[in-house]
mmCIF file of C-alpha atoms and ligand atoms in Angstrom:
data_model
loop_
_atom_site.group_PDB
_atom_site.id
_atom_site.type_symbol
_atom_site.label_atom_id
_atom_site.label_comp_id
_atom_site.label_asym_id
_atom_site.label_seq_id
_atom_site.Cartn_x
_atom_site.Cartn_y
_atom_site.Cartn_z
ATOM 1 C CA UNK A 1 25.072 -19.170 62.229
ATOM 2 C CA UNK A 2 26.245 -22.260 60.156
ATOM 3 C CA UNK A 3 23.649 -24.423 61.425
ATOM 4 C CA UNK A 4 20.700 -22.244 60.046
ATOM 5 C CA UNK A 5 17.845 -23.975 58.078
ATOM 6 C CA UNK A 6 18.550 -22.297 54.437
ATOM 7 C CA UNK A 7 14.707 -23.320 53.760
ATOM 8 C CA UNK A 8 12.931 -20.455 56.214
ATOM 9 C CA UNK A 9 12.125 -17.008 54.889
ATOM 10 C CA UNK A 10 12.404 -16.878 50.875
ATOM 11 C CA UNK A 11 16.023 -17.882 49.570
ATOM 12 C CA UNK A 12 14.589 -17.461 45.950
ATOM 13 C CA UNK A 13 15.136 -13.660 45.652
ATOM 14 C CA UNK A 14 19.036 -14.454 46.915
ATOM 15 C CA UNK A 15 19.037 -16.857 44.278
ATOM 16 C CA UNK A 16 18.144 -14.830 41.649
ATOM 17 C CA UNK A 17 20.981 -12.005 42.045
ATOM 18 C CA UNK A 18 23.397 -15.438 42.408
ATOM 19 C CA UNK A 19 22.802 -16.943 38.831
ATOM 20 C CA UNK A 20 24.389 -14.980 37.156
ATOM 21 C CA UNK A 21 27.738 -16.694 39.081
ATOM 22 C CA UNK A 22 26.292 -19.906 38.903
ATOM 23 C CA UNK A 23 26.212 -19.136 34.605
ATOM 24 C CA UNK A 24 29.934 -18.245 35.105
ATOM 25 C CA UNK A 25 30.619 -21.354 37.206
ATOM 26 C CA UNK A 26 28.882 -23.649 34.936
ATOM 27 C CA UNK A 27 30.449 -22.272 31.791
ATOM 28 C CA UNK A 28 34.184 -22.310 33.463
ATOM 29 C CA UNK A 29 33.349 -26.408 33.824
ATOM 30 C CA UNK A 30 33.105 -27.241 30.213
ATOM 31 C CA UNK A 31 30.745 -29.923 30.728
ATOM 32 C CA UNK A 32 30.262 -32.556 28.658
ATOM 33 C CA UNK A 33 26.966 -34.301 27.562
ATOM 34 C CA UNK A 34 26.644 -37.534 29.822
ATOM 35 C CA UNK A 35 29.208 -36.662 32.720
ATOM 36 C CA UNK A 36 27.672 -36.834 36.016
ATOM 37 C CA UNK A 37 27.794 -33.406 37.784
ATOM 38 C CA UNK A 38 27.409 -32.814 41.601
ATOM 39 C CA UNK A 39 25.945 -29.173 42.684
ATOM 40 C CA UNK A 40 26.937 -29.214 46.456
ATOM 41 C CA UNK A 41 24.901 -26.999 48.427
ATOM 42 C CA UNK A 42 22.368 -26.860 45.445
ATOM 43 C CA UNK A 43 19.727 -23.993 46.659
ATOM 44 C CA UNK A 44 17.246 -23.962 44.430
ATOM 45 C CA UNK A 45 19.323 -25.605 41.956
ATOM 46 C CA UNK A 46 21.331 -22.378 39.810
ATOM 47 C CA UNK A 47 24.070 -24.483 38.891
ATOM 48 C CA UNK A 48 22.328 -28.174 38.654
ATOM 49 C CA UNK A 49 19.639 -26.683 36.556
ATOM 50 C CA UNK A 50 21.971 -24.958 33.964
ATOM 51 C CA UNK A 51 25.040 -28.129 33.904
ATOM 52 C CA UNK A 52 21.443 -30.466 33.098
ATOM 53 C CA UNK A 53 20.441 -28.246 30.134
ATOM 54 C CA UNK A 54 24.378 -28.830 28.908
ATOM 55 C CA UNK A 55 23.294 -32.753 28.671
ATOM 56 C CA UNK A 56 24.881 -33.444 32.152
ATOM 57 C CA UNK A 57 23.215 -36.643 34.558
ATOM 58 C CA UNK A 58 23.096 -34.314 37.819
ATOM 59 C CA UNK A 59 23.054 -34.665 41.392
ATOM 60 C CA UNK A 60 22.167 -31.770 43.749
ATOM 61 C CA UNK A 61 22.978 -32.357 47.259
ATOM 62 C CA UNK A 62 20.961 -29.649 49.452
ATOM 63 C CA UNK A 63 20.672 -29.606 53.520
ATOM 64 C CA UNK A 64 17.334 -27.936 53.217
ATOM 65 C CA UNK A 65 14.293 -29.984 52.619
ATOM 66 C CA UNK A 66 12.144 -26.673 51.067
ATOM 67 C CA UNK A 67 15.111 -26.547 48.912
ATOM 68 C CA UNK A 68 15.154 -29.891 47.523
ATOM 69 C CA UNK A 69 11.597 -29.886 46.966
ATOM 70 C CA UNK A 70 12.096 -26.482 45.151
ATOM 71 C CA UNK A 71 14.566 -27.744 42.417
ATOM 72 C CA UNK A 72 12.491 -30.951 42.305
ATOM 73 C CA UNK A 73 9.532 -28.528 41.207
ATOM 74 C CA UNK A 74 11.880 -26.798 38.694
ATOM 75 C CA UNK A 75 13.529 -29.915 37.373
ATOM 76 C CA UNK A 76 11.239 -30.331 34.326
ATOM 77 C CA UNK A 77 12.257 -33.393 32.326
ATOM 78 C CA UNK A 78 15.958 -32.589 33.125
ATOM 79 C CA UNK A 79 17.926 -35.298 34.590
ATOM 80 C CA UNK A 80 18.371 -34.090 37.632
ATOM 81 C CA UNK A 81 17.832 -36.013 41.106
ATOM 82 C CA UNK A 82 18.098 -34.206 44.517
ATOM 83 C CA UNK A 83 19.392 -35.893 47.620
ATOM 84 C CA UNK A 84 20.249 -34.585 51.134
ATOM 85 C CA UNK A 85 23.685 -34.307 52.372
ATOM 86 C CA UNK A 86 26.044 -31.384 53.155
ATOM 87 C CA UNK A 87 29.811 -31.096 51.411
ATOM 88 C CA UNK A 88 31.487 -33.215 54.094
ATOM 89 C CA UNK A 89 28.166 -35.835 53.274
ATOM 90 C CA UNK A 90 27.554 -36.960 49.829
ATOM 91 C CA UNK A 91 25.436 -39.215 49.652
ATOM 92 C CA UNK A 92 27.433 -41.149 46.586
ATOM 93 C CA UNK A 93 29.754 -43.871 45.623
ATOM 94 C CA UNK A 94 33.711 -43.224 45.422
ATOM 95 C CA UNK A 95 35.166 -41.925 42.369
ATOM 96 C CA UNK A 96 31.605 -41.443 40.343
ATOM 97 C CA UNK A 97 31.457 -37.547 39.701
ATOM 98 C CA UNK A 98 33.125 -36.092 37.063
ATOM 99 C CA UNK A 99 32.644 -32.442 38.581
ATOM 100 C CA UNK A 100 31.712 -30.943 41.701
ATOM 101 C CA UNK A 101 30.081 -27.686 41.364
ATOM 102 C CA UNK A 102 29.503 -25.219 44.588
ATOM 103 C CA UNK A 103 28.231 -21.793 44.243
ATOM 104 C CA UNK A 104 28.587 -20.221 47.509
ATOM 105 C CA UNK A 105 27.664 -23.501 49.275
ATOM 106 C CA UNK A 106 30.879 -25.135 50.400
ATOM 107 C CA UNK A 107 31.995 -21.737 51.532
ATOM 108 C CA UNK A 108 29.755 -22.979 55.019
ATOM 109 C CA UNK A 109 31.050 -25.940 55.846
ATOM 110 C CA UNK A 110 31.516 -25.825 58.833
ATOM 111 C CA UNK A 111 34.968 -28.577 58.836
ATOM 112 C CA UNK A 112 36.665 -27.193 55.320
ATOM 113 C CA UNK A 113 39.168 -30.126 55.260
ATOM 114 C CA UNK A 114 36.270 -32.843 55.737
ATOM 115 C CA UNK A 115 34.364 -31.730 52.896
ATOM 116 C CA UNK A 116 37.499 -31.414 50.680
ATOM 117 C CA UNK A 117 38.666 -35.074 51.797
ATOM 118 C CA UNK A 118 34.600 -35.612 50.792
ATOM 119 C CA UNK A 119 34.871 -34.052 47.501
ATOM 120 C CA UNK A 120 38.273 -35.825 46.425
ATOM 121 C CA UNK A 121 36.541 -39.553 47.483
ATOM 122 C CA UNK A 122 33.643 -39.007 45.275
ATOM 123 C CA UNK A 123 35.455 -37.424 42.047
ATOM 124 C CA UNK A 124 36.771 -39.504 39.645
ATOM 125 C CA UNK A 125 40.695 -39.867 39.205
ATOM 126 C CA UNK A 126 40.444 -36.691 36.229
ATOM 127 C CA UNK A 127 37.245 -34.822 38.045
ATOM 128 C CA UNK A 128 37.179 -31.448 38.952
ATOM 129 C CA UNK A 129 35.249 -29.368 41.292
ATOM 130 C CA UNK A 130 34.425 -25.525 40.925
ATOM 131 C CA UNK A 131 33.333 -23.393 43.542
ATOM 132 C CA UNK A 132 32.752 -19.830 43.764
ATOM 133 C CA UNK A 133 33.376 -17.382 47.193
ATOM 134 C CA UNK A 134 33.126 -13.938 47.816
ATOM 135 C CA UNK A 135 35.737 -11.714 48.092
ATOM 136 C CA UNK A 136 35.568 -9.186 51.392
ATOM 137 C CA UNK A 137 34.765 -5.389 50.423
ATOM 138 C CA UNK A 138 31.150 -4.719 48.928
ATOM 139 C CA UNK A 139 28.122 -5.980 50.197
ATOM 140 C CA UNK A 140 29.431 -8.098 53.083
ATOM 141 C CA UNK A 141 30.165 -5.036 55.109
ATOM 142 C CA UNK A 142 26.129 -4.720 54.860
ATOM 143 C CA UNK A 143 25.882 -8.313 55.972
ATOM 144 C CA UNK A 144 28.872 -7.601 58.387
ATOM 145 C CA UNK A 145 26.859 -4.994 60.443
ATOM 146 C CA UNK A 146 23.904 -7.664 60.900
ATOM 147 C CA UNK A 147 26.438 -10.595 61.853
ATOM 148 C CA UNK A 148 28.517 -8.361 64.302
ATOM 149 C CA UNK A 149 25.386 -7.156 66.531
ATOM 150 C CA UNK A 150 23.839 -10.864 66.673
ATOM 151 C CA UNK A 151 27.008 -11.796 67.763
ATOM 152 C CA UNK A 152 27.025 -9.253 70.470
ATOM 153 C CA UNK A 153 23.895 -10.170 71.142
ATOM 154 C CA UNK A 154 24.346 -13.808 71.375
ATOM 155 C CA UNK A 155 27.812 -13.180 73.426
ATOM 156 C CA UNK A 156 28.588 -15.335 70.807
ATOM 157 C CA UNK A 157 31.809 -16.037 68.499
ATOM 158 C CA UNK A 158 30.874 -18.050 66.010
ATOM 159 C CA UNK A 159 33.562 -20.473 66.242
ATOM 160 C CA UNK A 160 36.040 -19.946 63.565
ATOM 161 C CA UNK A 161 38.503 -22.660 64.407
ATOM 162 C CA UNK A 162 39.757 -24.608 61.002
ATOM 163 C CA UNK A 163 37.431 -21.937 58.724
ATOM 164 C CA UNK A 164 39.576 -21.075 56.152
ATOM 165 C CA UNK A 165 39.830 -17.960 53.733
ATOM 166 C CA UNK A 166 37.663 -19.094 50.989
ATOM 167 C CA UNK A 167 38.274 -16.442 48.938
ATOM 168 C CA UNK A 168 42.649 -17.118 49.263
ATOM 169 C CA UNK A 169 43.478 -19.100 46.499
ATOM 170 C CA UNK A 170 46.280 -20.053 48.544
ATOM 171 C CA UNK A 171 44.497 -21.029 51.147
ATOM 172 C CA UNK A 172 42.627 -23.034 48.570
ATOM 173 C CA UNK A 173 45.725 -24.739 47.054
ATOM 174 C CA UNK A 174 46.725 -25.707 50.499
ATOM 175 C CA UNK A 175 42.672 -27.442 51.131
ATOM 176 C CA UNK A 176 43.157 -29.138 48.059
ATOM 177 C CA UNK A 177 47.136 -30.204 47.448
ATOM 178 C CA UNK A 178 46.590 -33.123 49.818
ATOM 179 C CA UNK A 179 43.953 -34.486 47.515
ATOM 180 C CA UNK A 180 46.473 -34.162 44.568
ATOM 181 C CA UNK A 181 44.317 -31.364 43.085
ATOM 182 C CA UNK A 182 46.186 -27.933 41.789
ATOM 183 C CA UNK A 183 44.228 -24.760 41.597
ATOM 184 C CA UNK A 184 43.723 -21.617 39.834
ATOM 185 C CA UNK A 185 41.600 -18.823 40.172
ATOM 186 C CA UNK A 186 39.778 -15.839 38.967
ATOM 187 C CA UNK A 187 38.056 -12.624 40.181
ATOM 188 C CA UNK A 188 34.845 -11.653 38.636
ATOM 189 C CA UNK A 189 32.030 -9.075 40.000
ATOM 190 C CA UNK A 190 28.150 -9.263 40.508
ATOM 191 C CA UNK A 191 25.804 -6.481 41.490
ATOM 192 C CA UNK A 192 23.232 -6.478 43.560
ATOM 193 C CA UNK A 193 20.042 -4.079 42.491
ATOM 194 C CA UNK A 194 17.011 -2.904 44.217
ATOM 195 C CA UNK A 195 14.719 0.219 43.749
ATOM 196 C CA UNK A 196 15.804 1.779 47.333
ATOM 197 C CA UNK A 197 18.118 0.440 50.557
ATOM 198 C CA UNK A 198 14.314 -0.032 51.922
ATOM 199 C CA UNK A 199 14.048 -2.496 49.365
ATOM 200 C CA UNK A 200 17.347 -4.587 49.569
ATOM 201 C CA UNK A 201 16.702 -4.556 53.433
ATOM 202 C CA UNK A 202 12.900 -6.273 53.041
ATOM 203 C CA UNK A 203 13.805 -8.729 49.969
ATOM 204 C CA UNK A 204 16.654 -9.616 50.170
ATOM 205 C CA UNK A 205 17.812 -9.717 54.039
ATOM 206 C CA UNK A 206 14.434 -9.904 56.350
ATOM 207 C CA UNK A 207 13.291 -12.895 54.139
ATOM 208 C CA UNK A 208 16.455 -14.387 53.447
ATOM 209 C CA UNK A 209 17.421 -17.718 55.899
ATOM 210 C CA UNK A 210 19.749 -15.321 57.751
ATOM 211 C CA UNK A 211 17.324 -12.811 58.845
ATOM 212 C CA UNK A 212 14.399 -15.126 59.635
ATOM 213 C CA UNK A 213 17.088 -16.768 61.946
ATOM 214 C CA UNK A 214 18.685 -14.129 62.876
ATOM 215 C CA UNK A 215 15.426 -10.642 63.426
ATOM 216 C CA UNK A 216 13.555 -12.321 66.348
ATOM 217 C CA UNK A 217 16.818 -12.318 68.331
ATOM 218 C CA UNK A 218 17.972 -8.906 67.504
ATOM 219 C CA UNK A 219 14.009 -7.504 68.014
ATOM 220 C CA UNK A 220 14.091 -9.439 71.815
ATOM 221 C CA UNK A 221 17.358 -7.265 72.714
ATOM 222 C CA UNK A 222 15.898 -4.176 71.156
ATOM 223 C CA UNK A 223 19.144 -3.758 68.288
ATOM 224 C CA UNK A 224 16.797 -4.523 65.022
ATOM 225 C CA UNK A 225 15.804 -1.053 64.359
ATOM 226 C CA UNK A 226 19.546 0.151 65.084
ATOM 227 C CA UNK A 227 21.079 -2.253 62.554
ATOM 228 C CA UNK A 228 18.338 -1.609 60.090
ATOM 229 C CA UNK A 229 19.028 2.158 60.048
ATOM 230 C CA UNK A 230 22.809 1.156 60.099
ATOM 231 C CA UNK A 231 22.230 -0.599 56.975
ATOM 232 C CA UNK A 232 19.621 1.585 55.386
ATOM 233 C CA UNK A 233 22.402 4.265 56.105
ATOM 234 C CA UNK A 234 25.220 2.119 54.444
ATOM 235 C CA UNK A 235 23.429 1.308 51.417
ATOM 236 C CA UNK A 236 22.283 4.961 50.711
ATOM 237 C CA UNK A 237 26.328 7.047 51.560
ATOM 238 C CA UNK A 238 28.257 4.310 49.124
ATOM 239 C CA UNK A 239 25.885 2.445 46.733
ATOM 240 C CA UNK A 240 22.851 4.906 45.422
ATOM 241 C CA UNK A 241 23.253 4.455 41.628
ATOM 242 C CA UNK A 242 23.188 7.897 39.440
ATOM 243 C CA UNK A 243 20.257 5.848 37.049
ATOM 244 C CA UNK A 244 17.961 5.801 40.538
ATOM 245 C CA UNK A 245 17.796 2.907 42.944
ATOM 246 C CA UNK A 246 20.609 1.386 44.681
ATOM 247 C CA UNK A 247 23.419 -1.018 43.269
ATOM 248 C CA UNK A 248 25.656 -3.107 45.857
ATOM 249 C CA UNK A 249 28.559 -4.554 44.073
ATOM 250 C CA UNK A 250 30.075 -7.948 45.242
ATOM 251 C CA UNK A 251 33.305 -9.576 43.845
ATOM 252 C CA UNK A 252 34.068 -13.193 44.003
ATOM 253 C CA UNK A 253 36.392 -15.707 43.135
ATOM 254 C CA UNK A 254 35.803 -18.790 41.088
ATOM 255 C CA UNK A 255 38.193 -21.203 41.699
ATOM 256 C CA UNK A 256 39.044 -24.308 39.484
ATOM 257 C CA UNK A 257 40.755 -27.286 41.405
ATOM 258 C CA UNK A 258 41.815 -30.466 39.517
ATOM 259 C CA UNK A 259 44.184 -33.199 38.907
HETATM 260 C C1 SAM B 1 24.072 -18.963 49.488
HETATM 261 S S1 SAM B 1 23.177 -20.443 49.280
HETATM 262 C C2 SAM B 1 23.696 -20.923 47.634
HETATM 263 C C3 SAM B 1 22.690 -21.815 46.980
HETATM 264 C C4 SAM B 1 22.915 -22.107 45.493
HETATM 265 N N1 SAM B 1 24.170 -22.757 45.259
HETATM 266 C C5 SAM B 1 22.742 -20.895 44.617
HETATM 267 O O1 SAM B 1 23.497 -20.715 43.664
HETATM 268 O O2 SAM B 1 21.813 -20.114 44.860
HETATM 269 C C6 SAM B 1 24.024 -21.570 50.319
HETATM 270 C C7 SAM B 1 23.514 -22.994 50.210
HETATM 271 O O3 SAM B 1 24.429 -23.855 50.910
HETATM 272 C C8 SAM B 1 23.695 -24.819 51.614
HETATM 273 N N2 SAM B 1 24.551 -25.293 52.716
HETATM 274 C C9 SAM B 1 24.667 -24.814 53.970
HETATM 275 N N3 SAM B 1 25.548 -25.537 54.673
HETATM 276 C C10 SAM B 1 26.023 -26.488 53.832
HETATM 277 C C11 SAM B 1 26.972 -27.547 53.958
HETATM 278 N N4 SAM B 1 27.626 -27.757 55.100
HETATM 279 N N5 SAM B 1 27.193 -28.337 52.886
HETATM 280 C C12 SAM B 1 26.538 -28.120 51.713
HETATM 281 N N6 SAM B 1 25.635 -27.126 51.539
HETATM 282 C C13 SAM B 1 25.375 -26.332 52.577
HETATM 283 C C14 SAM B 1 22.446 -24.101 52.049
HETATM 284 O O4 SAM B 1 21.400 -24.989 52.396
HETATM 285 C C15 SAM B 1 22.159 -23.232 50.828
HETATM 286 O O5 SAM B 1 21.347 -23.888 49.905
#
């Protein structure tokens, strides 16, 4: 499930509930007017779009080509160019970024230590890089019920070999030491809101990458209307909010590494 085209279905609703980390990201990077900031796995461009408006020169490197031609729509007169390449890829120089932003991109690469090795070649001898992860316990177990069954149904392990624990910041400081980087890390929390689980489960997971990639295969082995009342069920027992609708609340780490 690493490989998956991120430009199927409609990643923009995903993006939406994920600026408000990318705001938090962009804010922990004090930027400076003139450095030249990277957004690694760019989306629709959260974090490029914001570290432009804060006088930045920014690259955003993005796998997808619907994505890249997404931020290129939303660039404006912001100087922003978007190029394709993946964390362990980028398509740039040695030691010409001053910071390397990643919000809940890097998290899947699929070799961690190739695009950490990447990330320390193109930053500068002071650059810094900034990512954020989530941490396990809120609305992952939703997307833990869908991953699970295609797995099953795949007879599949997605193969886990060298993954790491993004959200360890020990396992973090252990990527990154090699590269001379030290890093420290915080906890902060996002919510996810929709008017019913009905809701979440048509905007934000049957059009998101994962589900366009992922339905058709669970629909062919007959398990799509199981794990859609597994989730449906989910959603309603913990996360109906008391105001009406339904709240999912997911924590994540944003971790600073630099030298
Ligand atoms: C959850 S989205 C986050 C997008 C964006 N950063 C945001 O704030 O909305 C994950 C992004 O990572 C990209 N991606 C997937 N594999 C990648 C890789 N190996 N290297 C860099 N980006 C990758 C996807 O194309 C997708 O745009």
């Amino acid at each position: 499930m690493s490989d998956i085209d991120w430009g199927q279905g409609t990643y923009e609703s995903t993006a939406a509930d994920l600026a408000p980390a990318a705001r938090e990201l962009v804010a922990a990077a004090r930027i400076q007017p003139g450095e030249h900031v990277v957004d690694v796995g760019a989306g629709t461009g959260n974090a490029a779009l914001l570290a432009a408006d804060l006088g930045a020169r920014v690259t955003a490197v993005e796998p997808a080509d619907r994505l890249r031609a997404v931020i290129q729509a939303n660039t404006g007169d912001r100087d922003v160019t978007s190029v394709n390449g993946t964390a362990a890829a980028i398509p740039l120089p040695d030691a010409s970024v001053d910071v390397l932003l990643s919000n809940f991109a890097v998290i899947f690469a699929p070799d961690p230590q190739a695009a950490a090795a990447e990330f320390a070649r193109v930053a500068t001898p002071t650059g810094r890089v900034l990512l954020t992860s989530w941490v396990p316990g809120g609305f992952d177990e939703v997307i833990g019920i869908l991953v699970r069954t295609v797995r099953e149904v795949t007879g599949s392990g997605e193969a886990m070999e060298g993954r790491i624990d993004w959200h360890d910041p020990k396992a973090l400081s252990e990527l990154f030491a090699p590269f001379g980087f030290e890093v420290s890390a915080t906890v902060h929390e996002l919510s996810f809101r929709a008017s019913s689980a009905a809701e979440y489960w048509s905007t934000r997971m049957a059009q998101h990458p994962l589900g366009v990639a992922t339905f058709p295969l669970l629909e062919k082995a007959g398990r799509l209307e199981e794990v859609r009342g597994l989730v449906l069920e989910k959603i309603a027992e913990k996360w109906t909010h008391p105001g009406g609708g339904i709240e999912l609340p997911a924590r994540y780490l944003l971790a600073v590494a630099a030298r």
